[in-house]
mmCIF file of C-alpha atoms in Angstrom:
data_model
loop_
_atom_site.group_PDB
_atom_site.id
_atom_site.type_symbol
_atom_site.label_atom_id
_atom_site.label_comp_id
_atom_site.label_asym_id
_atom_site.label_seq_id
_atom_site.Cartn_x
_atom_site.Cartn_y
_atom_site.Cartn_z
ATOM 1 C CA UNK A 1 0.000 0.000 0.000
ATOM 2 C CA UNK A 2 1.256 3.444 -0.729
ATOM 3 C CA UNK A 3 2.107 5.413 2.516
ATOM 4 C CA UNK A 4 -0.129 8.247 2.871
ATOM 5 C CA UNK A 5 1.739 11.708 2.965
ATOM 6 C CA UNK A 6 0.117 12.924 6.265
ATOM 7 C CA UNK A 7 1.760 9.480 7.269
ATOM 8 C CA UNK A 8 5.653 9.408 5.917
ATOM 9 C CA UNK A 9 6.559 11.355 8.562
ATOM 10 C CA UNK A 10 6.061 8.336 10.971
ATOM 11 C CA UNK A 11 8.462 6.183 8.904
ATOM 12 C CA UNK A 12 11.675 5.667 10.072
ATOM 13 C CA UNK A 13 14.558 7.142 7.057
ATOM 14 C CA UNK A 14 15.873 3.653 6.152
ATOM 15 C CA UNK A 15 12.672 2.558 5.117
ATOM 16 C CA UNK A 16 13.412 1.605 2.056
ATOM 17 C CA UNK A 17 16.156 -0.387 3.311
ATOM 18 C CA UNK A 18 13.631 -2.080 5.860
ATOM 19 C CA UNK A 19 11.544 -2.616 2.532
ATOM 20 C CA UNK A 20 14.669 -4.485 0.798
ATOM 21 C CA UNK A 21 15.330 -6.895 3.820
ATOM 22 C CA UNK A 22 12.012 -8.287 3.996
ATOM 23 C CA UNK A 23 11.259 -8.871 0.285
ATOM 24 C CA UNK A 24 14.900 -10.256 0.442
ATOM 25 C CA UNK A 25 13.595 -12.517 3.516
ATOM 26 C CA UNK A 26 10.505 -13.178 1.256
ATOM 27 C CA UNK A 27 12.149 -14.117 -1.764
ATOM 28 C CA UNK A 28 9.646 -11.769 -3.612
ATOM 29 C CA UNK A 29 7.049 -13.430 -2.841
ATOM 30 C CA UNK A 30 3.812 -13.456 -0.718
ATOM 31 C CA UNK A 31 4.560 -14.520 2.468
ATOM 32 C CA UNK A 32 0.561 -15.546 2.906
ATOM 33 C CA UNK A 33 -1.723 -13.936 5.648
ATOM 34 C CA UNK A 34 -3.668 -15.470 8.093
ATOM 35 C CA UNK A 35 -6.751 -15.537 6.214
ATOM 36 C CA UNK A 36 -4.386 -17.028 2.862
ATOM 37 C CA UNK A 37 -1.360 -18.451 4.944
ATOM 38 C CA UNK A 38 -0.068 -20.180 1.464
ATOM 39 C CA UNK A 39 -0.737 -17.341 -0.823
ATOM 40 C CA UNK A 40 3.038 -17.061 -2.379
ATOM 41 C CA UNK A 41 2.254 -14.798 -5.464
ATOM 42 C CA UNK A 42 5.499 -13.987 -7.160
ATOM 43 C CA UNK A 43 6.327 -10.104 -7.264
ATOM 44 C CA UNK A 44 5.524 -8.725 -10.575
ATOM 45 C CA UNK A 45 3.649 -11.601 -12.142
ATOM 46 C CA UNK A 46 -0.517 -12.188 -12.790
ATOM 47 C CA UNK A 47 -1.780 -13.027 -9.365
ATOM 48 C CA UNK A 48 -2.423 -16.625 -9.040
ATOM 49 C CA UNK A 49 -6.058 -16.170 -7.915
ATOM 50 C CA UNK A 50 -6.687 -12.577 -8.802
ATOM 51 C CA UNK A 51 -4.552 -12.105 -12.165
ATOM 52 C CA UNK A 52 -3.783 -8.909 -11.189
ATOM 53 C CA UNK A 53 0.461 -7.555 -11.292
ATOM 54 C CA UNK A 54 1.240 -8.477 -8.139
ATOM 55 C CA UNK A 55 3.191 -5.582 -6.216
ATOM 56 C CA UNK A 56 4.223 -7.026 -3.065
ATOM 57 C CA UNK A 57 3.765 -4.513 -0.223
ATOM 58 C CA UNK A 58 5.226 -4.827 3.386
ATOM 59 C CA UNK A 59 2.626 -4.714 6.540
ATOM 60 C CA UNK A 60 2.847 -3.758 10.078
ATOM 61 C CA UNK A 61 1.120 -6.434 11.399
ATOM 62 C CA UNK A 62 0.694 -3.967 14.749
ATOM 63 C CA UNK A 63 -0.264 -0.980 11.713
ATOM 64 C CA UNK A 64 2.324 0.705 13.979
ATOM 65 C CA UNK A 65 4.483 1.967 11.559
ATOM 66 C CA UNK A 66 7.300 2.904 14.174
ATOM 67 C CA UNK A 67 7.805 -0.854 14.882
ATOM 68 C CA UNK A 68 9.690 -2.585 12.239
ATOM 69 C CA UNK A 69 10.815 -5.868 13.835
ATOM 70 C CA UNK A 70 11.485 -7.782 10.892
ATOM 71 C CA UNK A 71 8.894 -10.312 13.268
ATOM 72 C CA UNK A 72 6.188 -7.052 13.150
ATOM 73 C CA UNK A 73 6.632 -6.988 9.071
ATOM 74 C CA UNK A 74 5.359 -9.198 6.247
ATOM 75 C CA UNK A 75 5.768 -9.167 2.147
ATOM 76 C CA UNK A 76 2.168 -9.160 1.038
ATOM 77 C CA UNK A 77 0.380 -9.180 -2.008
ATOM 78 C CA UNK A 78 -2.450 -6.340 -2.523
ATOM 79 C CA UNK A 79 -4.915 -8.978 -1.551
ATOM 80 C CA UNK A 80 -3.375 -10.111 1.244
ATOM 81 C CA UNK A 81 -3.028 -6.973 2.388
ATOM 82 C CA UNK A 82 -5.997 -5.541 1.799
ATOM 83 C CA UNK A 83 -7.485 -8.553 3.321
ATOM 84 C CA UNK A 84 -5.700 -8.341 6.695
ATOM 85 C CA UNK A 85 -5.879 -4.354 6.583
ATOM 86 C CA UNK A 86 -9.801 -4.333 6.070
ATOM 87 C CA UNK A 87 -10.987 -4.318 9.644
ATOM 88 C CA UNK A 88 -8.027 -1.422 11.052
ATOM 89 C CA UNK A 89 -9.591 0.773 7.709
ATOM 90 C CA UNK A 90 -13.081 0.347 8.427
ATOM 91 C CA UNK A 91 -12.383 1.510 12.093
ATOM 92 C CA UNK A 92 -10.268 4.662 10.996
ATOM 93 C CA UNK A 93 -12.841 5.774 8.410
ATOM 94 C CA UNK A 94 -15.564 5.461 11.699
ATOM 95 C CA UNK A 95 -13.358 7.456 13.775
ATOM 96 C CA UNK A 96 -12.983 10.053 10.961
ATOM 97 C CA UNK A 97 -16.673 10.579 10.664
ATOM 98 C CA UNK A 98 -17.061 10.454 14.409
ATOM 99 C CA UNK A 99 -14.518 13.355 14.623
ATOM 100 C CA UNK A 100 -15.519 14.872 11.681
ATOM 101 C CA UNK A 101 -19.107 15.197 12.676
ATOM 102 C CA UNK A 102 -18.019 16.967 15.892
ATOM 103 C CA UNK A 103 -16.183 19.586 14.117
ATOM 104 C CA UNK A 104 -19.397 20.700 12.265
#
């Protein structure tokens, strides 16, 4: 997933480095989440299940992006991702509109 702007800030400046380690630790490939624990999709090639590019991403499994324990971090595909990041989004778009609302 891209890092938002309003959220780079909380990265740490050898992120990209971070990045490297863990696709190197994947192989660059999926390293399956819980809900697809033997996903594997190959970076850059047609999803296996999707046929979509995958673009292997790298998750906080906390979404804390200040902790990057290689043991905190995973190589995921967008759908494994997405999958895994679904309920933490859902909550953060409530809490917008919660706060939102209250500014009105």
């Amino acid at each position: 997933m891209p890092i938002r702007p309003e959220n780079k800030k909380l990265y740490p400046a050898n992120w990209k480095e971070i990045r490297a380690r863990i696709l190197e630790r994947a192989q660059q490939c999926c390293e399956g989440s819980p809900r697809y624990p033997h996903c594997s999709a190959p970076n850059g090639e047609p999803h296996p299940v999707t046929g979509s590019k995958v673009v292997l991403t790298i998750a906080h499994l906390d979404h804390n992006p200040g902790n990057n324990a290689p043991a905190n971090l995973r190589a995921w595909c967008q759908r494994c991702h997405n999958t895994y990041d679904a309920p933490h989004r859902a909550a953060n778009r409530r809490r917008r509109r919660e706060r939102e609302s209250r500014e009105d």
